[in-house]
Tab-separated table of C-alpha atoms and ligand atoms in Angstrom:
chain	number	residue	atom	x	y	z
A	1	UNK	CA	-61.427	15.820	-4.504
A	2	UNK	CA	-59.012	14.002	-5.720
A	3	UNK	CA	-56.673	12.895	-2.217
A	4	UNK	CA	-52.559	12.825	-2.950
A	5	UNK	CA	-50.793	10.684	-0.890
A	6	UNK	CA	-47.429	10.816	-2.302
A	7	UNK	CA	-46.180	7.577	-0.015
A	8	UNK	CA	-48.765	5.080	0.332
A	9	UNK	CA	-47.841	3.291	3.723
A	10	UNK	CA	-44.607	2.422	3.414
A	11	UNK	CA	-44.317	3.350	-0.176
A	12	UNK	CA	-44.300	5.609	-2.827
A	13	UNK	CA	-42.105	8.966	-2.181
A	14	UNK	CA	-40.415	10.882	-4.249
A	15	UNK	CA	-35.768	8.933	-4.293
A	16	UNK	CA	-33.977	11.478	-7.164
A	17	UNK	CA	-30.919	12.794	-7.176
A	18	UNK	CA	-30.935	16.996	-6.705
A	19	UNK	CA	-31.278	18.023	-10.338
A	20	UNK	CA	-35.196	16.202	-10.562
A	21	UNK	CA	-36.405	17.843	-7.363
A	22	UNK	CA	-37.178	21.697	-9.031
A	23	UNK	CA	-39.049	19.294	-12.379
A	24	UNK	CA	-40.460	16.872	-9.939
A	25	UNK	CA	-42.257	19.386	-7.959
A	26	UNK	CA	-43.511	22.158	-10.511
A	27	UNK	CA	-45.029	18.633	-12.712
A	28	UNK	CA	-46.898	18.745	-8.793
A	29	UNK	CA	-48.131	21.752	-8.798
A	30	UNK	CA	-49.116	22.737	-11.979
A	31	UNK	CA	-50.971	19.126	-11.906
A	32	UNK	CA	-52.841	19.682	-7.923
A	33	UNK	CA	-53.718	22.991	-10.407
A	34	UNK	CA	-55.245	21.597	-13.415
A	35	UNK	CA	-56.988	19.128	-11.849
A	36	UNK	CA	-58.829	22.313	-9.245
A	37	UNK	CA	-59.646	23.645	-12.442
A	38	UNK	CA	-63.308	22.568	-14.645
A	39	UNK	CA	-61.590	24.314	-17.460
A	40	UNK	CA	-58.608	21.380	-17.988
A	41	UNK	CA	-61.168	18.911	-16.724
A	42	UNK	CA	-63.740	19.698	-19.628
A	43	UNK	CA	-61.004	19.845	-22.206
A	44	UNK	CA	-59.668	16.346	-21.098
A	45	UNK	CA	-63.342	15.231	-21.253
A	46	UNK	CA	-63.601	16.626	-25.072
A	47	UNK	CA	-59.964	14.823	-25.840
A	48	UNK	CA	-62.352	11.635	-24.098
A	49	UNK	CA	-64.753	12.064	-25.881
A	50	UNK	CA	-64.451	13.211	-29.670
A	51	UNK	CA	-60.614	11.759	-30.028
A	52	UNK	CA	-60.111	8.079	-27.730
A	53	UNK	CA	-63.604	7.343	-27.986
A	54	UNK	CA	-64.685	7.396	-24.515
A	55	UNK	CA	-66.545	6.119	-22.058
A	56	UNK	CA	-65.815	2.336	-23.394
A	57	UNK	CA	-68.594	-0.383	-23.384
A	58	UNK	CA	-68.645	-2.565	-20.717
A	59	UNK	CA	-70.115	-6.058	-22.337
A	60	UNK	CA	-71.459	-8.877	-21.173
A	61	UNK	CA	-69.953	-11.524	-22.193
A	62	UNK	CA	-73.361	-13.641	-21.888
A	63	UNK	CA	-71.412	-17.114	-23.996
A	64	UNK	CA	-68.822	-16.977	-21.740
A	65	UNK	CA	-70.771	-16.896	-18.195
A	66	UNK	CA	-73.262	-19.342	-19.300
A	67	UNK	CA	-69.960	-21.722	-19.822
A	68	UNK	CA	-68.406	-21.133	-16.981
A	69	UNK	CA	-71.785	-21.635	-15.129
A	70	UNK	CA	-70.957	-18.780	-12.250
A	71	UNK	CA	-71.629	-14.778	-12.315
A	72	UNK	CA	-72.803	-12.681	-14.805
A	73	UNK	CA	-69.273	-11.750	-16.064
A	74	UNK	CA	-68.869	-7.991	-18.317
A	75	UNK	CA	-66.115	-7.017	-19.689
A	76	UNK	CA	-64.979	-3.537	-19.899
A	77	UNK	CA	-62.834	-3.007	-23.087
A	78	UNK	CA	-60.746	-0.523	-22.924
A	79	UNK	CA	-59.125	-1.644	-26.307
A	80	UNK	CA	-61.836	-0.178	-27.829
A	81	UNK	CA	-59.188	2.742	-27.159
A	82	UNK	CA	-57.992	4.392	-29.961
A	83	UNK	CA	-54.594	3.322	-29.997
A	84	UNK	CA	-55.979	-0.330	-28.702
A	85	UNK	CA	-55.508	-0.024	-24.735
A	86	UNK	CA	-55.970	2.024	-21.922
A	87	UNK	CA	-52.654	3.697	-22.161
A	88	UNK	CA	-53.547	6.610	-24.270
A	89	UNK	CA	-55.676	8.138	-21.066
A	90	UNK	CA	-52.588	8.678	-18.735
A	91	UNK	CA	-50.694	9.815	-22.414
A	92	UNK	CA	-53.478	12.290	-22.862
A	93	UNK	CA	-53.894	13.420	-19.905
A	94	UNK	CA	-50.050	14.145	-19.418
A	95	UNK	CA	-49.562	16.170	-23.015
A	96	UNK	CA	-53.046	18.402	-22.382
A	97	UNK	CA	-50.775	18.883	-18.995
A	98	UNK	CA	-47.011	19.866	-20.606
A	99	UNK	CA	-48.422	21.788	-22.912
A	100	UNK	CA	-50.963	23.830	-19.948
A	101	UNK	CA	-47.697	24.212	-18.294
A	102	UNK	CA	-46.244	25.594	-21.555
A	103	UNK	CA	-43.351	22.089	-22.666
A	104	UNK	CA	-42.852	22.201	-26.322
A	105	UNK	CA	-41.375	18.368	-26.333
A	106	UNK	CA	-42.427	15.675	-24.510
A	107	UNK	CA	-40.158	11.578	-23.445
A	108	UNK	CA	-41.486	8.857	-22.618
A	109	UNK	CA	-40.503	5.012	-21.907
A	110	UNK	CA	-41.639	2.088	-23.300
A	111	UNK	CA	-41.338	-1.886	-23.232
A	112	UNK	CA	-43.592	-3.219	-24.966
A	113	UNK	CA	-44.605	-0.435	-26.949
A	114	UNK	CA	-48.429	0.353	-26.412
A	115	UNK	CA	-47.418	3.177	-23.986
A	116	UNK	CA	-45.071	4.598	-26.329
A	117	UNK	CA	-47.800	4.496	-29.297
A	118	UNK	CA	-49.911	6.298	-27.054
A	119	UNK	CA	-48.083	8.968	-26.120
A	120	UNK	CA	-46.115	9.407	-30.094
A	121	UNK	CA	-50.197	10.016	-30.816
A	122	UNK	CA	-51.241	12.294	-28.332
A	123	UNK	CA	-48.446	14.094	-28.886
A	124	UNK	CA	-49.310	14.142	-33.486
A	125	UNK	CA	-52.237	15.417	-32.330
A	126	UNK	CA	-51.805	18.019	-29.651
A	127	UNK	CA	-48.527	18.810	-32.103
A	128	UNK	CA	-45.583	18.830	-29.703
A	129	UNK	CA	-42.205	16.544	-30.490
A	130	UNK	CA	-42.131	13.436	-29.517
A	131	UNK	CA	-38.470	11.309	-28.199
A	132	UNK	CA	-39.496	7.716	-26.867
A	133	UNK	CA	-36.286	5.489	-25.326
A	134	UNK	CA	-37.141	1.756	-25.910
A	135	UNK	CA	-34.382	-0.766	-25.035
A	136	UNK	CA	-33.074	-2.461	-28.950
A	137	UNK	CA	-34.356	-5.405	-27.521
A	138	UNK	CA	-37.870	-4.525	-27.046
A	139	UNK	CA	-37.253	-2.470	-30.751
A	140	UNK	CA	-36.503	-6.742	-31.663
A	141	UNK	CA	-38.963	-7.857	-30.526
A	142	UNK	CA	-41.729	-4.761	-30.732
A	143	UNK	CA	-40.770	-3.894	-34.832
A	144	UNK	CA	-45.014	-3.535	-35.036
A	145	UNK	CA	-44.995	-1.160	-32.497
A	146	UNK	CA	-42.252	0.945	-33.384
A	147	UNK	CA	-43.011	0.957	-36.862
A	148	UNK	CA	-46.416	3.007	-35.441
A	149	UNK	CA	-44.392	5.861	-33.308
A	150	UNK	CA	-42.495	6.389	-36.497
A	151	UNK	CA	-46.203	6.770	-38.120
A	152	UNK	CA	-47.049	9.197	-36.108
A	153	UNK	CA	-43.723	11.375	-35.819
A	154	UNK	CA	-42.008	10.445	-32.823
A	155	UNK	CA	-38.279	9.321	-32.741
A	156	UNK	CA	-37.809	5.634	-31.654
A	157	UNK	CA	-34.548	6.109	-29.494
A	158	UNK	CA	-32.729	2.670	-29.261
A	159	UNK	CA	-31.395	2.075	-25.368
A	160	UNK	CA	-27.912	0.056	-25.354
A	161	UNK	CA	-27.276	-0.131	-21.653
A	162	UNK	CA	-27.987	-2.692	-19.427
A	163	UNK	CA	-30.572	-5.481	-20.637
A	164	UNK	CA	-31.795	-2.886	-23.620
A	165	UNK	CA	-35.284	-3.579	-21.703
A	166	UNK	CA	-37.420	-1.246	-20.070
A	167	UNK	CA	-35.238	-0.665	-17.746
A	168	UNK	CA	-32.598	1.107	-18.936
A	169	UNK	CA	-34.704	3.028	-20.988
A	170	UNK	CA	-36.663	4.295	-18.059
A	171	UNK	CA	-32.865	5.231	-16.866
A	172	UNK	CA	-32.269	6.867	-19.926
A	173	UNK	CA	-35.323	9.033	-20.481
A	174	UNK	CA	-34.637	10.294	-16.776
A	175	UNK	CA	-31.386	11.492	-17.896
A	176	UNK	CA	-32.323	13.144	-20.205
A	177	UNK	CA	-34.946	14.896	-18.380
A	178	UNK	CA	-32.005	16.078	-15.771
A	179	UNK	CA	-30.871	18.161	-18.527
A	180	UNK	CA	-34.284	19.716	-20.386
A	181	UNK	CA	-36.911	19.731	-18.052
A	182	UNK	CA	-37.596	23.893	-18.847
A	183	UNK	CA	-39.060	22.728	-22.407
A	184	UNK	CA	-39.561	19.429	-21.382
A	185	UNK	CA	-41.754	16.875	-19.773
A	186	UNK	CA	-41.371	13.240	-18.906
A	187	UNK	CA	-44.666	10.882	-20.016
A	188	UNK	CA	-43.863	7.809	-17.674
A	189	UNK	CA	-46.417	5.544	-18.426
A	190	UNK	CA	-47.614	3.128	-15.084
A	191	UNK	CA	-48.578	4.481	-11.966
A	192	UNK	CA	-44.960	4.040	-10.763
A	193	UNK	CA	-41.823	6.366	-10.301
A	194	UNK	CA	-41.162	9.271	-8.024
A	195	UNK	CA	-44.065	11.475	-6.499
A	196	UNK	CA	-46.214	13.238	-8.055
A	197	UNK	CA	-46.677	9.629	-11.606
A	198	UNK	CA	-48.201	7.350	-8.765
A	199	UNK	CA	-51.258	9.656	-8.467
A	200	UNK	CA	-50.900	11.857	-11.678
A	201	UNK	CA	-51.458	7.678	-13.522
A	202	UNK	CA	-54.230	7.080	-11.500
A	203	UNK	CA	-56.205	9.882	-11.767
A	204	UNK	CA	-55.953	9.565	-15.636
A	205	UNK	CA	-57.183	5.939	-15.630
A	206	UNK	CA	-59.186	6.620	-13.074
A	207	UNK	CA	-62.065	7.139	-16.001
A	208	UNK	CA	-62.286	3.571	-16.182
A	209	UNK	CA	-63.548	2.931	-12.693
A	210	UNK	CA	-66.064	6.481	-12.461
A	211	UNK	CA	-67.348	4.603	-16.340
A	212	UNK	CA	-67.610	1.149	-14.341
A	213	UNK	CA	-69.227	2.388	-11.727
A	214	UNK	CA	-71.928	4.602	-13.512
A	215	UNK	CA	-72.913	1.446	-15.269
A	216	UNK	CA	-72.989	-0.530	-12.320
A	217	UNK	CA	-75.270	1.522	-11.279
A	218	UNK	CA	-77.875	2.147	-14.086
A	219	UNK	CA	-77.442	-1.235	-14.741
A	220	UNK	CA	-78.012	-2.128	-10.752
A	221	UNK	CA	-75.536	-5.226	-10.713
A	222	UNK	CA	-74.547	-6.899	-8.225
A	223	UNK	CA	-70.786	-6.594	-8.372
A	224	UNK	CA	-69.524	-8.542	-6.743
A	225	UNK	CA	-65.713	-9.675	-8.319
A	226	UNK	CA	-63.151	-7.179	-10.457
A	227	UNK	CA	-60.619	-8.115	-11.987
A	228	UNK	CA	-57.243	-6.502	-13.905
A	229	UNK	CA	-53.922	-7.124	-14.933
A	230	UNK	CA	-51.014	-5.752	-13.222
A	231	UNK	CA	-47.750	-4.925	-14.777
A	232	UNK	CA	-46.568	-1.093	-13.504
A	233	UNK	CA	-50.534	-1.151	-12.646
A	234	UNK	CA	-52.005	1.917	-14.212
A	235	UNK	CA	-55.246	-0.352	-15.784
A	236	UNK	CA	-55.563	-2.023	-12.174
A	237	UNK	CA	-55.896	1.309	-10.236
A	238	UNK	CA	-57.584	3.395	-12.539
A	239	UNK	CA	-60.311	0.720	-12.969
A	240	UNK	CA	-60.391	-0.101	-8.839
A	241	UNK	CA	-59.654	3.958	-7.955
A	242	UNK	CA	-63.881	4.546	-6.951
A	243	UNK	CA	-64.768	0.825	-5.232
A	244	UNK	CA	-60.887	1.125	-3.140
A	245	UNK	CA	-62.882	2.724	-0.359
A	246	UNK	CA	-65.348	1.273	0.912
A	247	UNK	CA	-64.858	-2.819	1.611
A	248	UNK	CA	-66.575	-4.254	-1.193
A	249	UNK	CA	-66.103	-5.227	-4.153
A	250	UNK	CA	-63.050	-7.918	-3.990
A	251	UNK	CA	-60.513	-6.421	-6.222
A	252	UNK	CA	-58.315	-8.520	-7.084
A	253	UNK	CA	-55.292	-7.834	-9.591
A	254	UNK	CA	-53.390	-10.217	-12.168
A	255	UNK	CA	-50.251	-10.921	-11.647
A	256	UNK	CA	-47.510	-12.980	-14.403
A	257	UNK	CA	-46.707	-16.094	-13.523
A	258	UNK	CA	-44.747	-17.535	-16.921
A	259	UNK	CA	-43.169	-20.507	-17.588
A	260	UNK	CA	-43.675	-21.194	-13.240
A	261	UNK	CA	-42.410	-20.256	-10.119
A	262	UNK	CA	-38.289	-20.295	-10.454
A	263	UNK	CA	-36.257	-17.681	-10.046
A	264	UNK	CA	-36.381	-15.231	-13.336
A	265	UNK	CA	-39.214	-17.425	-14.526
A	266	UNK	CA	-42.092	-14.930	-13.918
A	267	UNK	CA	-43.256	-11.274	-12.486
A	268	UNK	CA	-45.165	-12.365	-9.125
A	269	UNK	CA	-44.128	-9.161	-7.178
A	270	UNK	CA	-46.816	-9.450	-4.329
A	271	UNK	CA	-47.400	-13.664	-4.672
A	272	UNK	CA	-43.668	-14.508	-5.487
A	273	UNK	CA	-40.537	-13.418	-3.517
A	274	UNK	CA	-40.845	-9.381	-3.711
A	275	UNK	CA	-39.557	-7.471	-1.920
A	276	UNK	CA	-39.016	-3.718	-0.203
A	277	UNK	CA	-36.521	-1.167	-2.265
A	278	UNK	CA	-35.702	1.205	-4.044
A	279	UNK	CA	-35.584	2.030	-7.109
A	280	UNK	CA	-36.079	4.411	-10.186
A	281	UNK	CA	-37.211	6.659	-7.810
A	282	UNK	CA	-39.686	5.244	-5.490
A	283	UNK	CA	-40.053	2.669	-2.767
A	284	UNK	CA	-41.801	-0.239	-4.053
A	285	UNK	CA	-41.841	-3.752	-4.255
A	286	UNK	CA	-39.307	-5.657	-6.895
A	287	UNK	CA	-37.940	-8.629	-7.617
A	288	UNK	CA	-34.161	-8.989	-6.064
A	289	UNK	CA	-31.992	-11.157	-6.626
A	290	UNK	CA	-29.967	-12.718	-2.959
A	291	UNK	CA	-27.321	-9.898	-4.365
A	292	UNK	CA	-30.083	-7.152	-4.253
A	293	UNK	CA	-29.589	-6.856	-7.969
A	294	UNK	CA	-33.371	-6.311	-9.634
A	295	UNK	CA	-34.440	-9.769	-11.165
A	296	UNK	CA	-35.318	-10.483	-14.562
A	297	UNK	CA	-38.244	-11.235	-14.716
A	298	UNK	CA	-39.963	-13.098	-17.571
A	299	UNK	CA	-43.967	-12.777	-18.688
A	300	UNK	CA	-45.783	-14.242	-22.436
A	301	UNK	CA	-47.332	-10.521	-22.441
A	302	UNK	CA	-44.482	-7.274	-23.106
A	303	UNK	CA	-45.921	-5.239	-20.729
A	304	UNK	CA	-47.052	-7.723	-17.904
A	305	UNK	CA	-42.598	-8.581	-17.785
A	306	UNK	CA	-41.133	-6.020	-14.973
A	307	UNK	CA	-40.157	-6.674	-11.502
A	308	UNK	CA	-41.311	-3.284	-9.859
A	309	UNK	CA	-45.033	-2.864	-8.987
A	310	UNK	CA	-46.827	1.002	-8.002
A	311	UNK	CA	-46.030	1.776	-4.614
A	312	UNK	CA	-50.211	2.345	-4.056
A	313	UNK	CA	-51.320	-1.613	-5.376
A	314	UNK	CA	-47.726	-2.508	-3.338
A	315	UNK	CA	-49.457	-1.273	0.257
A	316	UNK	CA	-52.715	-2.070	-0.922
A	317	UNK	CA	-52.538	-5.323	-1.279
A	318	UNK	CA	-50.572	-5.406	2.661
A	319	UNK	CA	-53.434	-4.080	3.885
A	320	UNK	CA	-55.660	-6.480	2.049
A	321	UNK	CA	-57.781	-4.578	-0.012
A	322	UNK	CA	-56.338	-5.629	-3.269
A	323	UNK	CA	-56.145	-9.538	-3.954
A	324	UNK	CA	-53.378	-10.876	-6.034
A	325	UNK	CA	-52.994	-13.939	-7.964
A	326	UNK	CA	-50.459	-14.955	-10.589
A	327	UNK	CA	-51.237	-16.312	-13.746
A	328	UNK	CA	-49.469	-18.454	-15.992
A	329	UNK	CA	-48.069	-17.922	-19.702
A	330	UNK	CA	-49.919	-20.960	-20.654
A	331	UNK	CA	-53.349	-20.244	-18.884
A	332	UNK	CA	-53.337	-16.533	-20.041
A	333	UNK	CA	-52.602	-18.619	-23.626
A	334	UNK	CA	-56.278	-20.008	-22.790
A	335	UNK	CA	-58.607	-17.537	-21.757
A	336	UNK	CA	-57.595	-15.514	-25.020
A	337	UNK	CA	-58.947	-19.044	-27.144
A	338	UNK	CA	-61.536	-18.700	-24.877
A	339	UNK	CA	-62.775	-14.911	-25.463
A	340	UNK	CA	-62.131	-15.123	-28.553
A	341	UNK	CA	-63.789	-18.252	-28.968
A	342	UNK	CA	-66.928	-17.905	-27.267
A	343	UNK	CA	-67.295	-14.224	-27.285
A	344	UNK	CA	-65.528	-13.135	-30.233
A	345	UNK	CA	-63.213	-10.716	-28.651
A	346	UNK	CA	-59.274	-10.619	-28.607
A	347	UNK	CA	-58.249	-9.400	-25.331
A	348	UNK	CA	-54.500	-8.069	-25.604
A	349	UNK	CA	-52.210	-10.473	-23.545
A	350	UNK	CA	-51.754	-9.050	-20.469
A	351	UNK	CA	-55.608	-8.205	-20.146
A	352	UNK	CA	-55.876	-12.149	-20.993
A	353	UNK	CA	-53.935	-12.669	-17.456
A	354	UNK	CA	-57.251	-11.002	-15.892
A	355	UNK	CA	-59.667	-13.045	-17.601
A	356	UNK	CA	-57.820	-16.001	-16.885
A	357	UNK	CA	-58.197	-15.013	-13.577
A	358	UNK	CA	-61.439	-13.364	-14.144
A	359	UNK	CA	-63.477	-17.277	-14.896
A	360	UNK	CA	-61.487	-18.567	-12.541
A	361	UNK	CA	-63.739	-16.062	-9.740
A	362	UNK	CA	-65.986	-16.085	-11.542
A	363	UNK	CA	-67.262	-20.232	-10.704
A	364	UNK	CA	-67.174	-19.019	-6.860
A	365	UNK	CA	-70.443	-16.857	-7.834
A	366	UNK	CA	-74.241	-17.456	-9.340
A	367	UNK	CA	-75.765	-15.843	-12.049
A	368	UNK	CA	-77.268	-12.652	-11.051
A	369	UNK	CA	-73.869	-12.068	-9.254
A	370	UNK	CA	-72.034	-10.154	-11.308
A	371	UNK	CA	-67.501	-10.598	-12.414
A	372	UNK	CA	-66.008	-6.967	-14.200
A	373	UNK	CA	-62.998	-7.737	-16.120
A	374	UNK	CA	-61.048	-4.931	-16.872
A	375	UNK	CA	-59.726	-6.102	-20.343
A	376	UNK	CA	-56.719	-2.973	-20.470
A	377	UNK	CA	-56.170	-3.941	-24.286
A	378	UNK	CA	-56.501	-5.705	-27.432
A	379	UNK	CA	-54.374	-8.619	-29.062
A	380	UNK	CA	-54.143	-6.995	-32.073
A	381	UNK	CA	-50.791	-5.618	-30.862
A	382	UNK	CA	-49.701	-8.968	-29.648
A	383	UNK	CA	-50.705	-11.177	-33.981
A	384	UNK	CA	-46.251	-11.844	-33.851
A	385	UNK	CA	-46.676	-13.401	-30.615
A	386	UNK	CA	-50.126	-15.087	-30.112
A	387	UNK	CA	-49.966	-16.745	-33.807
A	388	UNK	CA	-46.521	-18.430	-32.853
A	389	UNK	CA	-48.001	-19.762	-30.270
A	390	UNK	CA	-51.847	-20.687	-31.109
A	391	UNK	CA	-50.676	-21.913	-34.435
A	392	UNK	CA	-47.294	-22.521	-34.732
A	393	UNK	CA	-46.812	-24.205	-38.747
A	394	UNK	CA	-49.384	-21.711	-40.927
A	395	UNK	CA	-47.845	-18.277	-38.902
A	396	UNK	CA	-44.499	-20.028	-40.313
A	397	UNK	CA	-45.437	-20.901	-43.946
A	398	UNK	CA	-47.051	-17.269	-43.901
A	399	UNK	CA	-43.948	-15.784	-42.899
A	400	UNK	CA	-41.749	-17.236	-45.285
A	401	UNK	CA	-43.999	-16.577	-48.338
A	402	UNK	CA	-44.412	-12.870	-47.436
A	403	UNK	CA	-40.476	-12.180	-46.843
A	404	UNK	CA	-39.875	-14.325	-49.955
A	405	UNK	CA	-42.796	-12.108	-52.221
A	406	UNK	CA	-39.982	-9.939	-50.098
B	1	LIG	C1	-52.984	-3.864	-22.912
B	1	LIG	C2	-52.417	-3.266	-21.754
B	1	LIG	N1	-52.459	-4.140	-20.548
B	1	LIG	C3	-52.006	-3.123	-19.598
B	1	LIG	C4	-50.365	-3.285	-19.193
B	1	LIG	C5	-49.717	-2.838	-18.373
B	1	LIG	O1	-49.256	-1.835	-17.904
B	1	LIG	P1	-50.787	-1.247	-16.579
B	1	LIG	O2	-49.933	-2.406	-15.847
B	1	LIG	O3	-49.820	-0.096	-15.667
B	1	LIG	O4	-51.412	-1.386	-16.841
B	1	LIG	C6	-49.520	-3.107	-20.504
B	1	LIG	C7	-48.411	-2.244	-20.897
B	1	LIG	O5	-47.597	-2.324	-21.447
B	1	LIG	C8	-50.082	-2.939	-21.878
B	1	LIG	O6	-50.351	-2.579	-22.751
């Protein structure tokens, strides 16, 4: 039976305008009731199997392990889920819940676009109207994902306020929800926001960790460490969930170290100078400037480029149950290249941060001991960034040819 926290130590909570209290109360009641209903859990399970492609494999990365010469490295391949990343687990759970609540319209925010794509796909499948709020800057940077969302029939709504990125998209979505909650569900994409979202997103993502645990028992793996990247924290908390309350294995979260530790050059809230604050309805650790304004962050991976972290992860970081480390852009690119050439797998840039951290952790153990890396998504979506970074000239020649022919 799941435990719902609302608060995680000093973090979490529900700091919202009066207008949003009613919709959040309604959502919390519906979520708890659904999680106690075998019918709902069966439907979710069937959706996972037939539409998402669950369970995703746990791959023994033999060549990579031999190259490192330390622990046996295993990779949980969430990138093989439909639409290419773990985001679909949560999108499916919340959309099925919304349908059960009698809502006909879904709104979502997206930054990198992966959550938007997952939400749009699930809405197409379930026959729900879908609007995705996206900063106009992100629309420019993530054109392939905008195309996919539109293919699925979603309306991608450009947000022109603020820095025209993810946090501005969240503000617009909250504004919409305040006036539309009678027929609309707001489908938040990470394990953050006002309660019950952090609890709800963790539960829908915990399928990742449950599958890992089943494989661990089946194969009798001596798991010493598990490593996941942390943007808002949904893939990490879902991957870690079944292991949090036991003392082992070590749980390690990889944050974006960007181009270096200087202000504005990274998104390291736990390993950098994150401070406690309340933003967008929840209390957690955020990156602020000296005037208390939310800082601009940087990461080569759009999905880790976020100034806040989910409240449960912040708390587990404070208590020491989760260790945090930061990985720079160049280290993530190197890990991407390493797993591509050794295992034939292209990590998403976000997951490549976990890959880089996992390789370092694996060095601390020996064969027969296991380190498991969560590949939260695959790298198809990043081709415009990775090809430019790794094969600049060839990529520009190709793009030039395409525009000439176009
Ligand atoms: C593949 C992938 N991994 C990780 C993330 C980071 O999100 P979270 O920390 O919520 O898992 C994203 C976000 O877009 C993503 O697309």
